[in-house]
Coordinates of C-alpha atoms and ligand atoms in Angstrom, one line a residue:
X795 CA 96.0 116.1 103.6
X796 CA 93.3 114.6 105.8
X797 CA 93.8 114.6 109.8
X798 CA 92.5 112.2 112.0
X799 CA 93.2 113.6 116.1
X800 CA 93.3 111.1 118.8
X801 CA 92.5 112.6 122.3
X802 CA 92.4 110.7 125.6
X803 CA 90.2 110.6 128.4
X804 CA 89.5 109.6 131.6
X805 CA 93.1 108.0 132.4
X806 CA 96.3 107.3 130.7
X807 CA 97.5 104.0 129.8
X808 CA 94.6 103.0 128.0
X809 CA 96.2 101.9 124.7
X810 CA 95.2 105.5 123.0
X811 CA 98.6 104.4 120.6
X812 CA 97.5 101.0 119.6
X813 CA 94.3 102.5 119.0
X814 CA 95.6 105.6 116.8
X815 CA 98.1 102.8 115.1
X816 CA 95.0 100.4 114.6
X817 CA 93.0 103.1 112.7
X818 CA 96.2 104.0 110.4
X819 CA 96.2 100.7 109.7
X820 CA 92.4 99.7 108.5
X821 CA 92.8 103.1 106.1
X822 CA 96.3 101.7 105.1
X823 CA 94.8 98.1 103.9
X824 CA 92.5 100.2 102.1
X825 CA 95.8 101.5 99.7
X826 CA 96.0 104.8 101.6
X827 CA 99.4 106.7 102.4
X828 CA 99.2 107.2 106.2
X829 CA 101.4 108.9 108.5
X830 CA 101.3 109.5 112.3
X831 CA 102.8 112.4 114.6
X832 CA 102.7 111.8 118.1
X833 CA 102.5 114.7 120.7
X834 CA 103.8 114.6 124.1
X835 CA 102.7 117.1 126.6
X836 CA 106.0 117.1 128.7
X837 CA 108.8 119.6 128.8
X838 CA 111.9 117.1 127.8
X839 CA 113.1 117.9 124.1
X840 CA 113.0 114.4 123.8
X841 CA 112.4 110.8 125.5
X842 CA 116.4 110.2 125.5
X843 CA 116.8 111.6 128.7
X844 CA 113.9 110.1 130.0
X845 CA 113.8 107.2 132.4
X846 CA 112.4 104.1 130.7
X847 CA 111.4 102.4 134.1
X848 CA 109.0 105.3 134.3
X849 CA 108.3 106.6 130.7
X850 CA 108.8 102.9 128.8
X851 CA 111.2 102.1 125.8
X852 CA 113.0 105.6 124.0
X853 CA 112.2 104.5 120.2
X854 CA 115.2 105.2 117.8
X855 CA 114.4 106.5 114.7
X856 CA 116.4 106.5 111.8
X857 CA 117.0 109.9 112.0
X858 CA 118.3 109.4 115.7
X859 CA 115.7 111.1 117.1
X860 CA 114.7 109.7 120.4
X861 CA 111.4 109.0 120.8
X862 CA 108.0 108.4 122.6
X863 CA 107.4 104.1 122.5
X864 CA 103.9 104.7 120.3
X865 CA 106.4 105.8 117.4
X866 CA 107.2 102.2 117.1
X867 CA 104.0 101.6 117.3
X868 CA 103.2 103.7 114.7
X869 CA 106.1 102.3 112.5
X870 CA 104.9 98.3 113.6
X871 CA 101.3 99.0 112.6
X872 CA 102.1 101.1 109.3
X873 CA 105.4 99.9 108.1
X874 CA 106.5 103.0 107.7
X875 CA 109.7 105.1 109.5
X876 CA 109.6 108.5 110.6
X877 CA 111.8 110.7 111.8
X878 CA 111.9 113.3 115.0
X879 CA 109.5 115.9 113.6
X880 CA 106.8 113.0 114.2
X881 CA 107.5 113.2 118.1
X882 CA 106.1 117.1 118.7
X883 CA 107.1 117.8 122.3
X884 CA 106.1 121.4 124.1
X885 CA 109.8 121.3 124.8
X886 CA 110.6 121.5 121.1
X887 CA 108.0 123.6 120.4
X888 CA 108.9 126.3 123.0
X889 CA 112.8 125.9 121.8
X890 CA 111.4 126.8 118.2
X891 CA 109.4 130.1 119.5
X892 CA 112.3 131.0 121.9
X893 CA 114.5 130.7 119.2
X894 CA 112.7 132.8 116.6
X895 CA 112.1 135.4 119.1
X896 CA 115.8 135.7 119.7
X897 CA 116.5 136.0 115.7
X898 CA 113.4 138.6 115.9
X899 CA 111.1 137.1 113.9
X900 CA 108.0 138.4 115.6
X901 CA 109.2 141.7 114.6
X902 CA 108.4 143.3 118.3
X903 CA 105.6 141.9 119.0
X904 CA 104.3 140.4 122.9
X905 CA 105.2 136.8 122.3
X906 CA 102.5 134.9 123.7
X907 CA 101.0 131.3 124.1
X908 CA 98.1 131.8 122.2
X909 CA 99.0 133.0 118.8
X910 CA 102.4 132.0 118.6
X911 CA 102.6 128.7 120.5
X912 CA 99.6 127.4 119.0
X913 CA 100.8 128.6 115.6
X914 CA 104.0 126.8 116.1
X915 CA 102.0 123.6 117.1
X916 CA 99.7 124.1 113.8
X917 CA 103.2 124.6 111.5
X918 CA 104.9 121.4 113.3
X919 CA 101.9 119.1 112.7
X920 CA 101.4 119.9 109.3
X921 CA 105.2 120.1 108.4
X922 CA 105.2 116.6 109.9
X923 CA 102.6 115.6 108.0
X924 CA 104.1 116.8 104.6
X925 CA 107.1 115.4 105.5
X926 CA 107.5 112.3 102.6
X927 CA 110.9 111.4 104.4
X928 CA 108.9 110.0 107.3
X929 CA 106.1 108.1 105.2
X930 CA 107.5 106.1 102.4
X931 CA 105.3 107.8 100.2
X932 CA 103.7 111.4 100.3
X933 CA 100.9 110.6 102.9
X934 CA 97.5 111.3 102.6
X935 CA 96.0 110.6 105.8
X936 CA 97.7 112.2 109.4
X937 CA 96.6 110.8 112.3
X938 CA 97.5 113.2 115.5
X939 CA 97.9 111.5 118.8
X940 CA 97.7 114.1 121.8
X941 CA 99.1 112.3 124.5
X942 CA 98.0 112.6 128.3
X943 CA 94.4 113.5 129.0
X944 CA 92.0 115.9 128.5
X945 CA 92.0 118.5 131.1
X946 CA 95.8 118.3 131.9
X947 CA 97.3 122.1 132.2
X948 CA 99.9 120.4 129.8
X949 CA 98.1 119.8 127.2
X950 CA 95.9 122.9 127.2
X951 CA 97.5 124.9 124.4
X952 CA 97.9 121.6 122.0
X953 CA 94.1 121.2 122.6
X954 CA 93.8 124.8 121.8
X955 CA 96.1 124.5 118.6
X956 CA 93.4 121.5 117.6
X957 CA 90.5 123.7 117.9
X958 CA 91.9 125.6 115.6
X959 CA 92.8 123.9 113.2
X960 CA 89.3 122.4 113.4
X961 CA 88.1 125.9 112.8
X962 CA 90.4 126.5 109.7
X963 CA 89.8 123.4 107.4
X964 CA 87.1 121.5 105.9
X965 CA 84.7 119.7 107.9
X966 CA 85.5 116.6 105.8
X967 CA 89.3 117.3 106.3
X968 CA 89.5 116.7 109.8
X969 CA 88.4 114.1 112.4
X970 CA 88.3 114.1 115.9
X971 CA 88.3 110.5 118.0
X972 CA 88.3 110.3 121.8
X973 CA 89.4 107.2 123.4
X974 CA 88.0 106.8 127.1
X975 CA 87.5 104.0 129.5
X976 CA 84.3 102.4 129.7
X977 CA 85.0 100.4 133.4
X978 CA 82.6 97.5 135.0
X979 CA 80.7 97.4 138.0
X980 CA 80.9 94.4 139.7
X981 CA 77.9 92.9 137.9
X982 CA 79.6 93.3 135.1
X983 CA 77.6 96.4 133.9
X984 CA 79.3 99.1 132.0
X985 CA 79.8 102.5 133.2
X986 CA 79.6 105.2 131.0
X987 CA 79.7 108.2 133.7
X988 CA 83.5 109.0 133.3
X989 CA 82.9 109.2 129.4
X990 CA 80.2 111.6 129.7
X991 CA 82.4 113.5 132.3
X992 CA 85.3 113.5 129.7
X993 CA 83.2 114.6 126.9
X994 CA 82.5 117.5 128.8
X995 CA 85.9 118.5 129.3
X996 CA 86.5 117.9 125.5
X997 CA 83.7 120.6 125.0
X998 CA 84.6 123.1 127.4
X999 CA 87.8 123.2 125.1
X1000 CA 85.6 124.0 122.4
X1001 CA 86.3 119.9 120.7
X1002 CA 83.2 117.9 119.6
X1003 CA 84.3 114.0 119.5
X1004 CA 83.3 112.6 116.2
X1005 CA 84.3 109.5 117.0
X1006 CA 84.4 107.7 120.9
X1007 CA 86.4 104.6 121.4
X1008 CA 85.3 103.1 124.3
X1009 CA 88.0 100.7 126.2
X1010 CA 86.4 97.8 128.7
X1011 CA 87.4 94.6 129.2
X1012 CA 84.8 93.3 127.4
X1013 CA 82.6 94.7 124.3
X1014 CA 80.1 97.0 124.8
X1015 CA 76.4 96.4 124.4
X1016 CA 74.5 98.5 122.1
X1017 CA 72.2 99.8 124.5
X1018 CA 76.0 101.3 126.3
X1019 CA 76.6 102.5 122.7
X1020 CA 73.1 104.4 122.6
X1021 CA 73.4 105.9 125.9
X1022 CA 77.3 106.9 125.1
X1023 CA 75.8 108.5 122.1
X1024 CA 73.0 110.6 123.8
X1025 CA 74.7 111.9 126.3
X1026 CA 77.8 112.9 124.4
X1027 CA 76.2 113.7 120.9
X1028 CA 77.8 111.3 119.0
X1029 CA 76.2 109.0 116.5
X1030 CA 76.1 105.3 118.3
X1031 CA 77.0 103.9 114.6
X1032 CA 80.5 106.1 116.0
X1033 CA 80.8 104.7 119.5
X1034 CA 83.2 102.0 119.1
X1035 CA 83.8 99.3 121.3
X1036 CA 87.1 98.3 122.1
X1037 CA 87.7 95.2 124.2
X1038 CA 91.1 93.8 125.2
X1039 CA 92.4 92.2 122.4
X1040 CA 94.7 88.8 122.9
X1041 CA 97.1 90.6 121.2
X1042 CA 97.6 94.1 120.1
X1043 CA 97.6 93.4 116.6
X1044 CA 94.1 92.0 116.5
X1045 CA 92.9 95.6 117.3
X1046 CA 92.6 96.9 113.9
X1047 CA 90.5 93.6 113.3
X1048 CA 88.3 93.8 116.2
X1049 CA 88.0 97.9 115.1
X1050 CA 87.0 96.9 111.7
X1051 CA 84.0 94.9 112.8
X1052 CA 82.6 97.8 114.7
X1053 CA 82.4 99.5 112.1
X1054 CA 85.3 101.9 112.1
X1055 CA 86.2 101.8 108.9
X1056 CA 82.9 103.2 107.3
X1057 CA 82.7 105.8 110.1
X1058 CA 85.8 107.4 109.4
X1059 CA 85.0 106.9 105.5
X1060 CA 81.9 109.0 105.5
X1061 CA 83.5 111.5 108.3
X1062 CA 86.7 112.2 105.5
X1063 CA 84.6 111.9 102.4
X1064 CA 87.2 109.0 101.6
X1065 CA 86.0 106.7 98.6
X1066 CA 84.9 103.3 99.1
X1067 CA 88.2 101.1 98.3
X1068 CA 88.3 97.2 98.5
X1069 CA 90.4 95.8 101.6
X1070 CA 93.9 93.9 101.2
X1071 CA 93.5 91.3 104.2
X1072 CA 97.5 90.6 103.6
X1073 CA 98.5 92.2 107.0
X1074 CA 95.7 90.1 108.9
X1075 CA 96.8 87.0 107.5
X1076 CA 100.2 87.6 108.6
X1077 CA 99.1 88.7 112.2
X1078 CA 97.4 85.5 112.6
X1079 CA 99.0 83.0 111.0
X1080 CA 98.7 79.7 113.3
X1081 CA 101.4 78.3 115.8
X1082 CA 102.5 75.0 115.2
X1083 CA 105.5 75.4 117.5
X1084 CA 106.8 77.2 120.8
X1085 CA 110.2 78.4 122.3
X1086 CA 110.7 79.9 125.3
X1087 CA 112.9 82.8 125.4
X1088 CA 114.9 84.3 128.4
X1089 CA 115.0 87.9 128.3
X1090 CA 117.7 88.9 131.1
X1091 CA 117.1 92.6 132.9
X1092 CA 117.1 95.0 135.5
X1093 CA 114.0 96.4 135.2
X1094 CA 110.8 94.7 136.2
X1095 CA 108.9 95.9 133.5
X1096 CA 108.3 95.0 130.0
X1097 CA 107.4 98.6 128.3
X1098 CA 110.8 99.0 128.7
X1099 CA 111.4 96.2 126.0
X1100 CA 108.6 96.7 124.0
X1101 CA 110.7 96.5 120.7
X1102 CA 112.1 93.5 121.5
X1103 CA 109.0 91.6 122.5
X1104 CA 107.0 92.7 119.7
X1105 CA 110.5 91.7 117.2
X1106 CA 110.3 88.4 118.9
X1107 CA 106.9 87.7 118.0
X1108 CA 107.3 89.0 114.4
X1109 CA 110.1 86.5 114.1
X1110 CA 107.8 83.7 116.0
X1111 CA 104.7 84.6 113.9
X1112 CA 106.5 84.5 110.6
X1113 CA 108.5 81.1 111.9
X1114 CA 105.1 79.5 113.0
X1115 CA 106.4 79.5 116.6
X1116 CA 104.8 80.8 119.5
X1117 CA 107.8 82.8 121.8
X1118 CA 107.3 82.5 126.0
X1119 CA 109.4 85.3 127.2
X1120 CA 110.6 84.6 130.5
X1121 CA 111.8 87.7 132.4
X1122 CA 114.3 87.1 134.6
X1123 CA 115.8 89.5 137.2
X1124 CA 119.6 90.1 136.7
X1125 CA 120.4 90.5 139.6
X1126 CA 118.4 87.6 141.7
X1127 CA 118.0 85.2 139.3
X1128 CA 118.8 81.3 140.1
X1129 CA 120.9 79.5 137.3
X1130 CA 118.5 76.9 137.1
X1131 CA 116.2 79.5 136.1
X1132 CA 118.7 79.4 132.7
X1133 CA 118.5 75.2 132.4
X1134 CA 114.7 74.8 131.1
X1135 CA 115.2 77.9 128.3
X1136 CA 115.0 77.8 124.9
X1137 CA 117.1 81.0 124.4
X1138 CA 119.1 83.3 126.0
X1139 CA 118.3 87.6 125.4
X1140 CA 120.3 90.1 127.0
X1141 CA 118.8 93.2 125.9
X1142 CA 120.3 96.9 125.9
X1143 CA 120.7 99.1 128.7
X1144 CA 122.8 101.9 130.8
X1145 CA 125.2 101.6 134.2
X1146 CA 126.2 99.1 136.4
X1147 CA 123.4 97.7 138.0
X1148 CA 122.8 93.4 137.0
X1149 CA 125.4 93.4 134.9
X1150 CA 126.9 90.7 136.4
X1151 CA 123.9 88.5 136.3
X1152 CA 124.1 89.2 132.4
X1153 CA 127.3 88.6 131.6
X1154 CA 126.5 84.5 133.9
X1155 CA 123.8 84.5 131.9
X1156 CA 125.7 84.6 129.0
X1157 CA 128.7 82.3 130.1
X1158 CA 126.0 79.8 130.6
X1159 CA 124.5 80.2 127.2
X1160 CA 127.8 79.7 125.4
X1161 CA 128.9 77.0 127.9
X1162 CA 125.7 75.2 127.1
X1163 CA 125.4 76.1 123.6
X1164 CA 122.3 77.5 124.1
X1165 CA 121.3 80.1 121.3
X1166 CA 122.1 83.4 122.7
X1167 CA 121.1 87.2 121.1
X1168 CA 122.8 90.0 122.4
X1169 CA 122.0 93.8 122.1
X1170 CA 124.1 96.6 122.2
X1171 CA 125.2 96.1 126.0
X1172 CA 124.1 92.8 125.6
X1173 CA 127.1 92.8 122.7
X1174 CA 129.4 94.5 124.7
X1175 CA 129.1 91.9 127.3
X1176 CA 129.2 89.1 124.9
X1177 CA 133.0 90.6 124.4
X1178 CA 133.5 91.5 128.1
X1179 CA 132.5 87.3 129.0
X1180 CA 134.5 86.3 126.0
X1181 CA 137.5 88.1 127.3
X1182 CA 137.2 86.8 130.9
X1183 CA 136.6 83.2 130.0
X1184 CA 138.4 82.3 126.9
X1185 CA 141.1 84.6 126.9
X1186 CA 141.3 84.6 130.5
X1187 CA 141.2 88.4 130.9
X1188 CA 139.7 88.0 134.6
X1189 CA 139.3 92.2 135.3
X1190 CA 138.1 93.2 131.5
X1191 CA 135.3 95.1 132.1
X1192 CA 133.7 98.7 130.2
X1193 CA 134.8 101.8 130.8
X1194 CA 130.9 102.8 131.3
X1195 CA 131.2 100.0 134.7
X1196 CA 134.5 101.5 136.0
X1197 CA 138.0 100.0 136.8
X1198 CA 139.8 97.4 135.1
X1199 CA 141.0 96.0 131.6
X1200 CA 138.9 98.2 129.3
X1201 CA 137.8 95.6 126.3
X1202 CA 135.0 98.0 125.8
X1203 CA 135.5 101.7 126.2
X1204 CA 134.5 105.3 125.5
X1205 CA 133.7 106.1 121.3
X1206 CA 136.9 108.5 121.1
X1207 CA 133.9 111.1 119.5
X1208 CA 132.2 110.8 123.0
X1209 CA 135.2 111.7 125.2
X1210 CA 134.7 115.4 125.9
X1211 CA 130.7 115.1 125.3
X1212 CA 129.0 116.7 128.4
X1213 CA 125.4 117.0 127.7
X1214 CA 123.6 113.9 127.8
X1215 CA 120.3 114.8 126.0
X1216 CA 120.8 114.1 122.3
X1217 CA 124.4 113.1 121.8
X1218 CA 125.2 109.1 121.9
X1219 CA 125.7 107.5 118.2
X1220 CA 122.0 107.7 117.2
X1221 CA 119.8 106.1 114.3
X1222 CA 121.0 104.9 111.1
X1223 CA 124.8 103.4 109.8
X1224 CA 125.5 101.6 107.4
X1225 CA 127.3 98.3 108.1
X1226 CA 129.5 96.1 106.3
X1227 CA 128.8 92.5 106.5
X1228 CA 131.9 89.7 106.4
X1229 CA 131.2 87.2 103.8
X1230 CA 130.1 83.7 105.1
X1231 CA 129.1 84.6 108.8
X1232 CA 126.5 84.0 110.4
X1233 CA 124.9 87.6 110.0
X1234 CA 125.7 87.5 106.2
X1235 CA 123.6 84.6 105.7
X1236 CA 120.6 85.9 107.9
X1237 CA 120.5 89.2 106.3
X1238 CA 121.2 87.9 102.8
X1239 CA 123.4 90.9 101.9
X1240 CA 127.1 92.1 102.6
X1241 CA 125.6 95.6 103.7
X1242 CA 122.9 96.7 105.7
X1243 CA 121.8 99.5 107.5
X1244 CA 119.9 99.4 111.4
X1245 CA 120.2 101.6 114.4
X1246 CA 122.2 102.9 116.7
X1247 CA 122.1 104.3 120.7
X1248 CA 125.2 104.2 122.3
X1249 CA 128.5 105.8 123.6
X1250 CA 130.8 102.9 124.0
X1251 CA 132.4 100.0 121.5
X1252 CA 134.9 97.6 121.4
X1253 CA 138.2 98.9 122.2
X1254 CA 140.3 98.3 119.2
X1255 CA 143.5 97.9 120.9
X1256 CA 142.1 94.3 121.7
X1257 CA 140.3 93.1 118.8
X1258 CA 143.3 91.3 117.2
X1259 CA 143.8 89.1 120.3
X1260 CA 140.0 88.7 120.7
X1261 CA 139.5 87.7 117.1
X1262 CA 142.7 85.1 117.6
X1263 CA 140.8 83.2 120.2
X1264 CA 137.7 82.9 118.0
X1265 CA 135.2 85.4 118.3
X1266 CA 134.5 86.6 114.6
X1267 CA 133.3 90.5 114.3
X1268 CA 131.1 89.7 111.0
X1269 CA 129.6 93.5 111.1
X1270 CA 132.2 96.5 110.9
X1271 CA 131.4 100.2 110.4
X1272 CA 134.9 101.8 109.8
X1273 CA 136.6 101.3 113.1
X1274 CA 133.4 100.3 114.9
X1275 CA 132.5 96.6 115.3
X1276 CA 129.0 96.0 114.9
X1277 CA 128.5 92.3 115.5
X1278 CA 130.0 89.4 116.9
X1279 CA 129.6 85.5 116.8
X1280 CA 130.9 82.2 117.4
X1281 CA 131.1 79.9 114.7
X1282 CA 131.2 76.8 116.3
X1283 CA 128.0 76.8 118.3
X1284 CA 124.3 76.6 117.3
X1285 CA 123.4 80.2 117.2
X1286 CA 125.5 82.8 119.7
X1287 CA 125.6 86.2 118.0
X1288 CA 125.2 89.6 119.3
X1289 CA 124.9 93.1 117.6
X1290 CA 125.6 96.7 119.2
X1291 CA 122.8 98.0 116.7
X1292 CA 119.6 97.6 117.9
X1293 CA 117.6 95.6 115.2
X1294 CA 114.3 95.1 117.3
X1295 CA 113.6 99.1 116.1
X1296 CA 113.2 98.0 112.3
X1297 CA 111.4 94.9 112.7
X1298 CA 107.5 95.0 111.8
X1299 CA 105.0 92.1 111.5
X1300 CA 105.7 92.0 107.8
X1301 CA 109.2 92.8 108.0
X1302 CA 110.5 91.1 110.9
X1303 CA 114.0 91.3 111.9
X1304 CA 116.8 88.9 110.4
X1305 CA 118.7 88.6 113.6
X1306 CA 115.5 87.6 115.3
X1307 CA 114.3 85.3 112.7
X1308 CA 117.9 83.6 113.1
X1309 CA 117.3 83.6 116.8
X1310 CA 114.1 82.1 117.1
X1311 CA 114.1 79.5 114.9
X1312 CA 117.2 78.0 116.7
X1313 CA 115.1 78.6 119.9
X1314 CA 112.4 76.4 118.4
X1315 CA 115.0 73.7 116.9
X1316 CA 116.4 73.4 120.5
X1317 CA 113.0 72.8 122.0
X1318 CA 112.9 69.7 119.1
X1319 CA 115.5 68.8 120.0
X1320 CA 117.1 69.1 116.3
Ligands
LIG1210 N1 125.5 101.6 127.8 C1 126.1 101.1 126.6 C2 126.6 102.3 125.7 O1 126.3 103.4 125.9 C3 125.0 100.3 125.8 C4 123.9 101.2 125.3 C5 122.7 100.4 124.9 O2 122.6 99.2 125.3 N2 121.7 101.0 124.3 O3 127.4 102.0 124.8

């Protein structure tokens, strides 16, 4: 097993996951098994409890584990899945020591940071790394993101557990790459002070960057690259450049003509394999047509969807058609925001606040016949508008939103739950499929199997009467219902799994695919 560590410098935010999934994936068109772990310097067990206006999207894995955004990265980029030992959080760490200290493992000794939290983090990286569960195959290539910055107190003993590490295996075993910001003066001139300032922190740790990615605006000169590599003792042919890309998954492209890929070759003593281009050409296959898709939401930023976005575009790239997201606030919008769309989204999402404006949205969508996707609260409301409109059930509401006619209510496994962190209806089911709907078609099978984060469903007391008046639930799991559709219009389907969190470039997402293309028929006019 070969490691490849990504630390960060300077500032966060500077696309330290793309560029840890971009590596993985010019060593993975090279045939080799890679797998990722992400650290995350905070306290929380998890992201589940985390909120995703400040920390982004919590990725579900198919384990259920909730999880840091740059998982999905990591599963996008690699097309692999991984499961909740890839997210290492000093939460779970210190849970782990705590834990074996109660049993009385450490067999009376002091329990301390350094060796037995570093230890810890050294066992959970490599046990992570082992894991064949996670990559589809027995990996042979780790990369280690360490999120945050150098120099945070956070991340001081996972720095420490690194330098170890370093110390304990073969040079050729183990990489280190440091992704800073390279920012511009105003004449355009890059600035390579904050790297060399970084670097220094790195050192004082007792790290020595093999590799710097350097992030500007625009590429690097190679007189930036030589003073980058003087002052911080790295060979320029390993100061990468990397610019912002158009699109996130033209990084490992624009990272393979600088040069990456022999870099880390002669750093890991890898041999010299021939490159399959197949994941290239299916990141940049040419538009020929556009939809525009309305994505309706509380929040006001996109991180928050990322799976969606990036499941929208898999489904456009594969379908040739170019998807305009339109985000539109749910609860200010105009409904002649809704008239010039394509499609209609509503994504998932927690409590009260815009659903309203959602469940309009989606009166106007099957009103109009507009296609219309709905996800997991966007299902719930699908039934919650179907009930108020067609069967006339003015007050049906969720139990989650408070009083009235409860069409969607508590998961009778979630009544007495009382700790939040952990316990909704997580990761993988499988899912029976009704023959001849909608959903059958698109997936091509009678059973699949996506993910799940939840606590509420359809209320089976009302199903028969809802299912009289024409809403089909194509998708059951046992007593849950998992998707619901409307024959009789052009495409108007929701699901309470999420299937944005499968969906890769090469992979992408039936429900999606389904979605888009009648997005693009509309704009025809077909
Ligand atoms: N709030 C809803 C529930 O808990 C929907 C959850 C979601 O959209 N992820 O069931």
């Amino acid at each position: 097993m070969k490691y490849i560590v990504v630390t960060g410098g300077v500032m966060s935010g500077l696309g330290k996951g793309i560029t840890t999934a971009s590596i993985g994936r010019i060593l993975k068109n090279r045939g080799y098994e890679v797998t990722a772990v992400k650290i995350d310097p905070y306290l929380n067990i998890d992201a589940g409890t985390m909120n995703p206006a400040q920390h982004g999207e919590v990725f579900v894995l198919k384990d259920g584990g909730e999880a840091d955004l740059d998982l999905g990265n990591y599963e996008r980029f690699l097309d692999i899945s991984l499961t909740s030992d890839h997210n290492i959080t000093t939460g779970k760490v210190y849970q782990t020591v705590i834990e074996k200290e109660r049993r009385g493992d450490y067999l009376g000794a002091t329990v301390q940071i350094i060796p037995h939290i570093t230890d810890q983090i050294k066992e959970s990286i490599k046990s992570a790394a082992q894991n064949s569960n996670g990559a589809n195959k027995k990996a042979e290539i780790c990369l280690v993101e360490v999120g945050g910055t150098v120099g945070d107190i956070e991340s001081m003993p996972f720095l420490e557990a690194i330098r170890q590490l370093v110390g304990e295996m073969p040079k050729e075993d183990i990489a280190l790459v440091h992704v800073t910001l390279v920012p511009e003066d105003n004449m355009g001139d890059h600035k390579t002070k904050p790297t060399q300032h970084s670097v220094k922190v790195l050192r004082e740790l007792g790290l020595h960057p093999d590799v710097i990615v350097g992030r500007s605006e625009n590429v690097m000169s190679s007189s930036t690259k030589k003073k980058i590599s003087d002052f911080c003792g790295v060979a320029q042919k390993a100061v990468i450049s990397a610019a912002t890309a158009k699109d996130i998954y033209e990084v490992p492209m624009e990272m393979e003509k600088e040069g990456l890929a022999s870099v880390v070759r002669d750093l890991l003593h890898l041999e010299e394999r021939s490159v399959d281009n197949e994941w290239y050409r299916t990141v940049s296959r040419e538009y020929t047509k556009r939809a525009s898709v309305a994505i309706v939401s509380k929040y006001g930023i996109e991180d928050v969807y990322i799976s969606i976005k990036e499941s929208l575009k898999h489904a456009g790239r594969s379908l040739s058609t170019e998807v305009d997201i339109i985000w539109v606030d749910a609860e200010s919008y105009e409904m002649s925001t809704l008239a010039d769309v394509d499609g209609i989204l509503i994504p998932g999402g927690f409590g009260s606040r815009g659903i309203e404006g959602k469940i309009s949205a989606i009166e106007y969508a099957r009103e109009n016949n507009i296609p219309f996707l709905g996800l997991c609260l966007g299902f719930q409301l699908a039934v919650i508008e179907f009930c108020r409109h067609v069967l006339g059930w003015e007050n049906a509401t969720s139990e989650e939103m408070g009083e009235g006619k409860h069409v969607i209510a508590i998961l009778p496994e979630q009544e007495d739950v009382t700790d939040l962190g952990g316990t909704m209806r997580l990761g993988d089911c499988e899912i029976d499929i009704k023959k001849g709907t909608r959903i059958e078609k698109l997936y091509g099978a009678t059973r699949i199997v996506e993910r799940h984060r939840h606590r509420y469903e359809v209320n089976p007391d009302y199903i028969p009467d809802i299912e009289k008046a024409g809403l089909v639930f194509s998708g059951i799991c046992g007593p849950r219902m998992e998707s619901c559709e409307i024959p009789e219009k052009d495409f108007f389907l929701a699901t309470q799994f999420h299937p944005e969190f499968k969906s890769t470039p090469t992979h992408p997402s039936p429900p999606y695919l389904g979605f888009v293309e009648a997005c693009a028929k509309r704009r025809k006019g077909e």
